[in-house]
GROMACS .gro file of C-alpha atoms in nm:
model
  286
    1UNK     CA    1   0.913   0.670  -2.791
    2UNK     CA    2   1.158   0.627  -2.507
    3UNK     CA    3   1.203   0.276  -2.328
    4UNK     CA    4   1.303   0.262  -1.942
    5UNK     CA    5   1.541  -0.021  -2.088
    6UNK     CA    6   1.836  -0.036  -1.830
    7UNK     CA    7   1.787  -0.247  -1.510
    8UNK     CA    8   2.044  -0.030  -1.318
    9UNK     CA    9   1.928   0.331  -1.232
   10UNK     CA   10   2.043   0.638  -1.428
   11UNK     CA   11   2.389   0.806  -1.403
   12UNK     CA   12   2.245   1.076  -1.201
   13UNK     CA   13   1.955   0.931  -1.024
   14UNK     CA   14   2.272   0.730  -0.866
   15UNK     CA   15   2.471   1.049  -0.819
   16UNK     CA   16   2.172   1.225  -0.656
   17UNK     CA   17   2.152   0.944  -0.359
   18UNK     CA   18   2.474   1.101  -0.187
   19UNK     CA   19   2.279   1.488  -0.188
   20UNK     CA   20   2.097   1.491   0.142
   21UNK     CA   21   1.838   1.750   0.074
   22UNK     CA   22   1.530   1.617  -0.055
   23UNK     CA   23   1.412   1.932  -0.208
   24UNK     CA   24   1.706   2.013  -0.381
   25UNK     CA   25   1.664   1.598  -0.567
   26UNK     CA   26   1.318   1.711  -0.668
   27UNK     CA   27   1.440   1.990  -0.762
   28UNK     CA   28   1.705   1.852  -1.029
   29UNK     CA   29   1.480   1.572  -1.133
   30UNK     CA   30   1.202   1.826  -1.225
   31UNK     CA   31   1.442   1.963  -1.472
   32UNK     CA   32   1.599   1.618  -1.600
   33UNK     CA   33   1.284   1.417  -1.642
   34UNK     CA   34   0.977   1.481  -1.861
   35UNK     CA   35   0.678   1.313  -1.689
   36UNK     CA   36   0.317   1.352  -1.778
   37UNK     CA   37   0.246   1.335  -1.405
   38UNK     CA   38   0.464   1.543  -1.135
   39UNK     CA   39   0.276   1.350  -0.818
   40UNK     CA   40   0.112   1.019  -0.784
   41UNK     CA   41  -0.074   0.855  -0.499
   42UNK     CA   42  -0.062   0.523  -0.339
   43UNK     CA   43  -0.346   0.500  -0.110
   44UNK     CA   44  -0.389   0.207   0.096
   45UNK     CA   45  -0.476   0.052   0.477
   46UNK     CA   46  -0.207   0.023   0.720
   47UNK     CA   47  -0.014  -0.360   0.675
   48UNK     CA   48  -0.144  -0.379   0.360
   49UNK     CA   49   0.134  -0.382   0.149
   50UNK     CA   50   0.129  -0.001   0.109
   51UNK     CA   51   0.504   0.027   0.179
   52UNK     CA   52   0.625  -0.260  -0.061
   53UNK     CA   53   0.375  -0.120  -0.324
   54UNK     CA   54   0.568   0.248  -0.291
   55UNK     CA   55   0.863   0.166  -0.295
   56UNK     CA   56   0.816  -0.034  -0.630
   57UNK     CA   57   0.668   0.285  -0.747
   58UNK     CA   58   0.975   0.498  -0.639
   59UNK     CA   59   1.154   0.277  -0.874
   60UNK     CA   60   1.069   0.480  -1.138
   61UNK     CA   61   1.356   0.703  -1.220
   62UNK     CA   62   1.331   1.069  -1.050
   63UNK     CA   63   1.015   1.007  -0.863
   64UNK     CA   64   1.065   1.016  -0.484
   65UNK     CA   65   0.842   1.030  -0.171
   66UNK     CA   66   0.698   1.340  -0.017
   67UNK     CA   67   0.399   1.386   0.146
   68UNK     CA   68   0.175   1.740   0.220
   69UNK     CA   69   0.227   1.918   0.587
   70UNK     CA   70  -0.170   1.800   0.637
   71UNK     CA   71  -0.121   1.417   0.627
   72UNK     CA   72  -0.016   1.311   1.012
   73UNK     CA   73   0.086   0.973   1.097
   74UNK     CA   74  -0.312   0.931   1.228
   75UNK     CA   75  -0.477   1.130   1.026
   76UNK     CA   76  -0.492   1.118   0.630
   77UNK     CA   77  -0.787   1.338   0.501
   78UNK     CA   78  -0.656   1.591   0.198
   79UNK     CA   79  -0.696   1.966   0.242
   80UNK     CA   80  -0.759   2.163  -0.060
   81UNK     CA   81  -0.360   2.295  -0.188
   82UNK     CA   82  -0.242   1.976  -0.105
   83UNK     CA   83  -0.233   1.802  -0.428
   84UNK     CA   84  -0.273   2.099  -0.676
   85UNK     CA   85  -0.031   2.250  -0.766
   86UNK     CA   86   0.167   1.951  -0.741
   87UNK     CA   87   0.502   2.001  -0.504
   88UNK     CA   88   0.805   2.054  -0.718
   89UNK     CA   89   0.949   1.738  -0.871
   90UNK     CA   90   0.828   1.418  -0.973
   91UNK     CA   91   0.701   1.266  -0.596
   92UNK     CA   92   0.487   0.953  -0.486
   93UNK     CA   93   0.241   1.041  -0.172
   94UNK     CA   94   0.177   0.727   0.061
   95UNK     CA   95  -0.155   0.774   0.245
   96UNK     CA   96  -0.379   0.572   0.401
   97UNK     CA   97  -0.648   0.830   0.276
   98UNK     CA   98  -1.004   0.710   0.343
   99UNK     CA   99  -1.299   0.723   0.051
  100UNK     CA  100  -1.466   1.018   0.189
  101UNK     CA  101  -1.653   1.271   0.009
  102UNK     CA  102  -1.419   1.585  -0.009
  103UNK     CA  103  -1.128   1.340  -0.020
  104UNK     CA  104  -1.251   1.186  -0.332
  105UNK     CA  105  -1.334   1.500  -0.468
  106UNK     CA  106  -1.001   1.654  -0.442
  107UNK     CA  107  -0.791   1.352  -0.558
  108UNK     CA  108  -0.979   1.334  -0.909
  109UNK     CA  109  -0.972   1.678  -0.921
  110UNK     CA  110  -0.572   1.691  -0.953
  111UNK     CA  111  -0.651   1.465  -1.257
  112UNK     CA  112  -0.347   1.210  -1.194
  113UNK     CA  113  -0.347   0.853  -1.119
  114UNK     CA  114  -0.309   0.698  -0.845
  115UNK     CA  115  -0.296   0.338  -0.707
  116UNK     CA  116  -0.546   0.172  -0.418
  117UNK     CA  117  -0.423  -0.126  -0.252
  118UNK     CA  118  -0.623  -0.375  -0.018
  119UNK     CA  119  -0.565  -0.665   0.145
  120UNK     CA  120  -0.750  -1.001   0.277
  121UNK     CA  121  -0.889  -0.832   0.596
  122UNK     CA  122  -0.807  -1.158   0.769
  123UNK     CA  123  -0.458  -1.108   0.734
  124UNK     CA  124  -0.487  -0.699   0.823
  125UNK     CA  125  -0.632  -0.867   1.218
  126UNK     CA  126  -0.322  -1.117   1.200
  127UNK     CA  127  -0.057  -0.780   1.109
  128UNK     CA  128  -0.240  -0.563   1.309
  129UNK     CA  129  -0.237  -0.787   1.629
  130UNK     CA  130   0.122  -0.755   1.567
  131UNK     CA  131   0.194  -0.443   1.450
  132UNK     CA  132  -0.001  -0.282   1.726
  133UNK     CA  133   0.343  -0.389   1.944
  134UNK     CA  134   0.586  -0.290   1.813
  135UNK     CA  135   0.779   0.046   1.949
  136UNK     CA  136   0.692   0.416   1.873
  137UNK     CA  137   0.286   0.286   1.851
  138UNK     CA  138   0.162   0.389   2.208
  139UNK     CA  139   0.044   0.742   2.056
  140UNK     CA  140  -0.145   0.612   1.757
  141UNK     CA  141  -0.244   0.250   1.844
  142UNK     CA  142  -0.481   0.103   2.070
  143UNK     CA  143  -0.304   0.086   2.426
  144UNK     CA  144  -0.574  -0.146   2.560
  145UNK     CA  145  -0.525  -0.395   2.321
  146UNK     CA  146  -0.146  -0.375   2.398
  147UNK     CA  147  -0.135  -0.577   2.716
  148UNK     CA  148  -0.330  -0.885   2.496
  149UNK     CA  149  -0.146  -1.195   2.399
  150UNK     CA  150  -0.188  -1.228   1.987
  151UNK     CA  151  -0.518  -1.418   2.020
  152UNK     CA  152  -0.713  -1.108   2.216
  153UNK     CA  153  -0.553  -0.840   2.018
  154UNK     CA  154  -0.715  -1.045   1.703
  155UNK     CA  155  -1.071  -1.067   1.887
  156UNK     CA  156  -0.998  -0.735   1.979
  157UNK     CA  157  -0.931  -0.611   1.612
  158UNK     CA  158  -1.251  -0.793   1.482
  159UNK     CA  159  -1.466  -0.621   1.734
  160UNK     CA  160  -1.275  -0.270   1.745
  161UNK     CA  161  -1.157  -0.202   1.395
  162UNK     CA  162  -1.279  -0.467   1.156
  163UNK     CA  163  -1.598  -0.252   1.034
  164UNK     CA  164  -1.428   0.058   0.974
  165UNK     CA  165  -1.164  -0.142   0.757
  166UNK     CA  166  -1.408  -0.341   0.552
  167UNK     CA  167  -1.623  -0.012   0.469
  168UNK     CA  168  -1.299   0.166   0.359
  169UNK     CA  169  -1.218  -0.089   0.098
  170UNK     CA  170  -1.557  -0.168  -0.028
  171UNK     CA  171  -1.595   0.233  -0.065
  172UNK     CA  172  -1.280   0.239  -0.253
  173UNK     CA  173  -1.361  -0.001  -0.483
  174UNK     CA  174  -1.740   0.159  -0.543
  175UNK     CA  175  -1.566   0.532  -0.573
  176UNK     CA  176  -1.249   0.444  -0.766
  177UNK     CA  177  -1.204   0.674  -1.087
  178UNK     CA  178  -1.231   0.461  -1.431
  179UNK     CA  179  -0.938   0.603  -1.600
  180UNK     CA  180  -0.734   0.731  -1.314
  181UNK     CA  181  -0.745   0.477  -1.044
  182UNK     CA  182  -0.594   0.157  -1.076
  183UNK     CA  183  -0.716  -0.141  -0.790
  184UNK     CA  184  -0.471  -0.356  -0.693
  185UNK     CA  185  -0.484  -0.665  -0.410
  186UNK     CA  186  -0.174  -0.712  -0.267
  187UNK     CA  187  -0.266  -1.122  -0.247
  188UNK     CA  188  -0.205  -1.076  -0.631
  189UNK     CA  189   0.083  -0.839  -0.585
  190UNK     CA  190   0.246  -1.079  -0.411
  191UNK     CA  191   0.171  -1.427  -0.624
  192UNK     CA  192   0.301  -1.274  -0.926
  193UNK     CA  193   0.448  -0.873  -0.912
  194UNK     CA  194   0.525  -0.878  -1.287
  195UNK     CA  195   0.206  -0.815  -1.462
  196UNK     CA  196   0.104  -0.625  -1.173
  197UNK     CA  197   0.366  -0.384  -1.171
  198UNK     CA  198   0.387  -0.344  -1.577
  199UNK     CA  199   0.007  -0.240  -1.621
  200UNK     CA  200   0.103  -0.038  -1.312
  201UNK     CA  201   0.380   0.168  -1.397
  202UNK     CA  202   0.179   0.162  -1.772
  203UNK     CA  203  -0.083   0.316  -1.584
  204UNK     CA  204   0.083   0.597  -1.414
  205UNK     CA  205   0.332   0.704  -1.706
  206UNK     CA  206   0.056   0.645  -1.962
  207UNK     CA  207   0.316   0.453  -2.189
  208UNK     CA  208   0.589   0.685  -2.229
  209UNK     CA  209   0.807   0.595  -2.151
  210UNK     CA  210   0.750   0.240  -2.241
  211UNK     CA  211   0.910   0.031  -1.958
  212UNK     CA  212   1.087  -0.283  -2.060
  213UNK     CA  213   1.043  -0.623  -1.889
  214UNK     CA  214   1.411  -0.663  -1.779
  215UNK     CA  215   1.395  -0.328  -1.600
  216UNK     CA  216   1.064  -0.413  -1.435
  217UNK     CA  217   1.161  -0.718  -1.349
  218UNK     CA  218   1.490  -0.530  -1.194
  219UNK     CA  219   1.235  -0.299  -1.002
  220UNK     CA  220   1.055  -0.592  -0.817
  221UNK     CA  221   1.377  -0.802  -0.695
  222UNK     CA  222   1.519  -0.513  -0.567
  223UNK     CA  223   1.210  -0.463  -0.325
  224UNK     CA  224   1.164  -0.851  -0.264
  225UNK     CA  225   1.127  -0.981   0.068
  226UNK     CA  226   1.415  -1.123   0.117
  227UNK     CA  227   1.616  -0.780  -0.007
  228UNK     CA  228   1.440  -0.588   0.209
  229UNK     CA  229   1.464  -0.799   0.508
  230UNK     CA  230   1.743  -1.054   0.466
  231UNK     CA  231   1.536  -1.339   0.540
  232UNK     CA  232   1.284  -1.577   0.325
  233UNK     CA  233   0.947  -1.490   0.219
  234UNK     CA  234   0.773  -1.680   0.512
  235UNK     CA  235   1.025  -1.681   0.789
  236UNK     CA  236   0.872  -1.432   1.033
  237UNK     CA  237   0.981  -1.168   1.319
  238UNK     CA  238   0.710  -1.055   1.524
  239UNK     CA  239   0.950  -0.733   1.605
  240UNK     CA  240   0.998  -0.612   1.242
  241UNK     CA  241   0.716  -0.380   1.033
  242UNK     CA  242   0.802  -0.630   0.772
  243UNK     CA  243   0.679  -0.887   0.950
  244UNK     CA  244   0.633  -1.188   0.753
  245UNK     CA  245   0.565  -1.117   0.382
  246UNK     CA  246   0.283  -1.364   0.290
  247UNK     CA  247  -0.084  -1.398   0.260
  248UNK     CA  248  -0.288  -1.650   0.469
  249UNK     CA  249  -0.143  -1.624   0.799
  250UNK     CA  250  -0.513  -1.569   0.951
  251UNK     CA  251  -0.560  -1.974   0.888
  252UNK     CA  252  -0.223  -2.031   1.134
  253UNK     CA  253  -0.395  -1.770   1.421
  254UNK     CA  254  -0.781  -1.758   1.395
  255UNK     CA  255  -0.962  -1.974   1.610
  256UNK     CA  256  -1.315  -2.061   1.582
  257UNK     CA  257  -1.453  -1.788   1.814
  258UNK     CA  258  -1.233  -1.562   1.587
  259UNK     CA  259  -1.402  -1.676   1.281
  260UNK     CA  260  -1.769  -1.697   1.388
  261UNK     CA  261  -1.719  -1.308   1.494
  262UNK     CA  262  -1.558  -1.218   1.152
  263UNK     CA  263  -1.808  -1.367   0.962
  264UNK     CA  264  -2.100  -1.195   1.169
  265UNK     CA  265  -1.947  -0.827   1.105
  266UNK     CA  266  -1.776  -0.947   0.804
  267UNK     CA  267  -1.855  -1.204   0.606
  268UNK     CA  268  -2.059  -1.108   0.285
  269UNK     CA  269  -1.780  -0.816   0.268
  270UNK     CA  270  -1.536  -1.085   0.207
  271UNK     CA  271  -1.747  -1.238  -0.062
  272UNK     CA  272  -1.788  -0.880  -0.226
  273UNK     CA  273  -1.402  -0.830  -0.217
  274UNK     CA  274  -1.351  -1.150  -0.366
  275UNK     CA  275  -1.152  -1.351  -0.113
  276UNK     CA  276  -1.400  -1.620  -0.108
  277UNK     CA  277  -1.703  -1.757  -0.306
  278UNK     CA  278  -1.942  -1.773   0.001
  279UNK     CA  279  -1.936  -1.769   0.364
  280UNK     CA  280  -1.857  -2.106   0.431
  281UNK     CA  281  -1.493  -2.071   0.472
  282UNK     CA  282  -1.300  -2.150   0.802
  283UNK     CA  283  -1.461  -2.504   0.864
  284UNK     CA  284  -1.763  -2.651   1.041
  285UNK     CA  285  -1.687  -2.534   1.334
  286UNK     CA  286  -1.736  -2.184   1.293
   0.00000   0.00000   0.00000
């Protein structure tokens, strides 16, 4: 069986990165690599670790992104055609694609796996709140929670959007396929990638090839935080989409009325997702 062995990418993976047509890549990797699966999805919320999560996936030699004419930057609901026949090449489609019905039905219909990622929806208020800033959002985001400092685009978020959000993970995780869909939290993701990533990349090539640990290993620093960014897992910039790379920010932003709202809209969901063991987190004063 063949072994994804070498850490660096392949001779012509490497001379394919200078061709700037897309198509014609997938078009050469299609006939260089021998896949059991020509697309696989990475479904997750926005600030959820979505991004980091694909491009770890995109390590995989001869896979590279592409996404169907249907999926618009607010809008992420399949059409039937878009995911069978698979586009040509070996691609990885980032959506934020919520549980519904039809969209469920056509996504294990194109028998392929795919990848769900969530995140503490504590930290999604904290990322939003700054997200929700940054330039090229007016069309998509909330413009009256623009003008807010941090602390009322959080309250803001918890009344607004915090409902929608918890219902899309706890449907994903009631409606995720047994064999094809793989759940992943990106708190996990990020304490420790490695076994993460190896049952993942197990899971979409279906062991073959086999991927050694040195080239996994070789996949996840090269999408680290500090790769990506230049800076330390930690240090933040409230003006970069890669904002601050950890988990448990909400504890440095939530105040108490913050809190007391989350746990009234939220708070068994959080139990159910398995952030906490009950809903006594946050303090006393909550």
């Amino acid at each position: 069986m063949p072994t994804l062995s070498d850490p660096n990418p392949p001779l012509i993976v490497r001379a394919m990165r200078s061709v700037p047509s897309r198509k014609f890549q997938r078009f050469v990797y299609q006939r260089a690599f021998h896949y059991p699966h020509r697309n696989i999805l990475v479904i997750g919320q926005p600030k959820a670790g979505t991004t980091w999560l694909t491009r770890l996936v995109c390590e995989i030699p001869g896979y590279v992104r592409w996404t169907p004419g249907s999926i618009k930057l607010d809008k992420h609901d399949f059409h039937p055609g878009d995911l069978d026949p698979p586009a040509m090449g070996y691609t990885i489609t980032k959506v934020h694609t919520p549980p519904t019905g039809a969209n469920i039905k056509l996504i294990h219909a194109a028998n392929r796996p795919y990848l769900v990622i969530t995140r503490d929806p504590r930290d999604l208020a904290v990322s939003w709140a700054y997200y929700n800033t940054l330039p090229g959002r007016t069309r998509v985001a909330h413009p009256q929670a623009q003008s807010l400092p941090v602390e009322g685009r959080i309250a803001y978020y918890i009344d607004n959007i915090l409902e929608g959000k918890i219902e899309w993970a706890l449907q994903w995780r009631k409606r995720l396929h047994p064999t094809l869909g793989m759940f992943i939290r990106y708190e996990d993701l990020l304490a420790d990638p490695f076994p993460i990533m190896r049952r993942a990349y197990a899971h979409i090539l279906g062991g073959e090839p086999e991927v050694s640990d040195n080239w996994v290993r070789a996949a996840i620093e090269r999408n680290s935080f500090k790769k990506v960014t230049g800076r330390e897992q930690g240090e933040a910039d409230a003006k970069n989409f890669n904002r601050k790379g950890i988990s448990g920010d909400w504890q440095n932003h939530f105040t108490p009325d913050h809190i007391a709202s989350f746990k009234r809209i939220a708070g068994d969901a959080l139990v159910l997702l398995g952030y906490e063991q009950d809903n006594e987190w946050g303090g006393n004063d909550a």
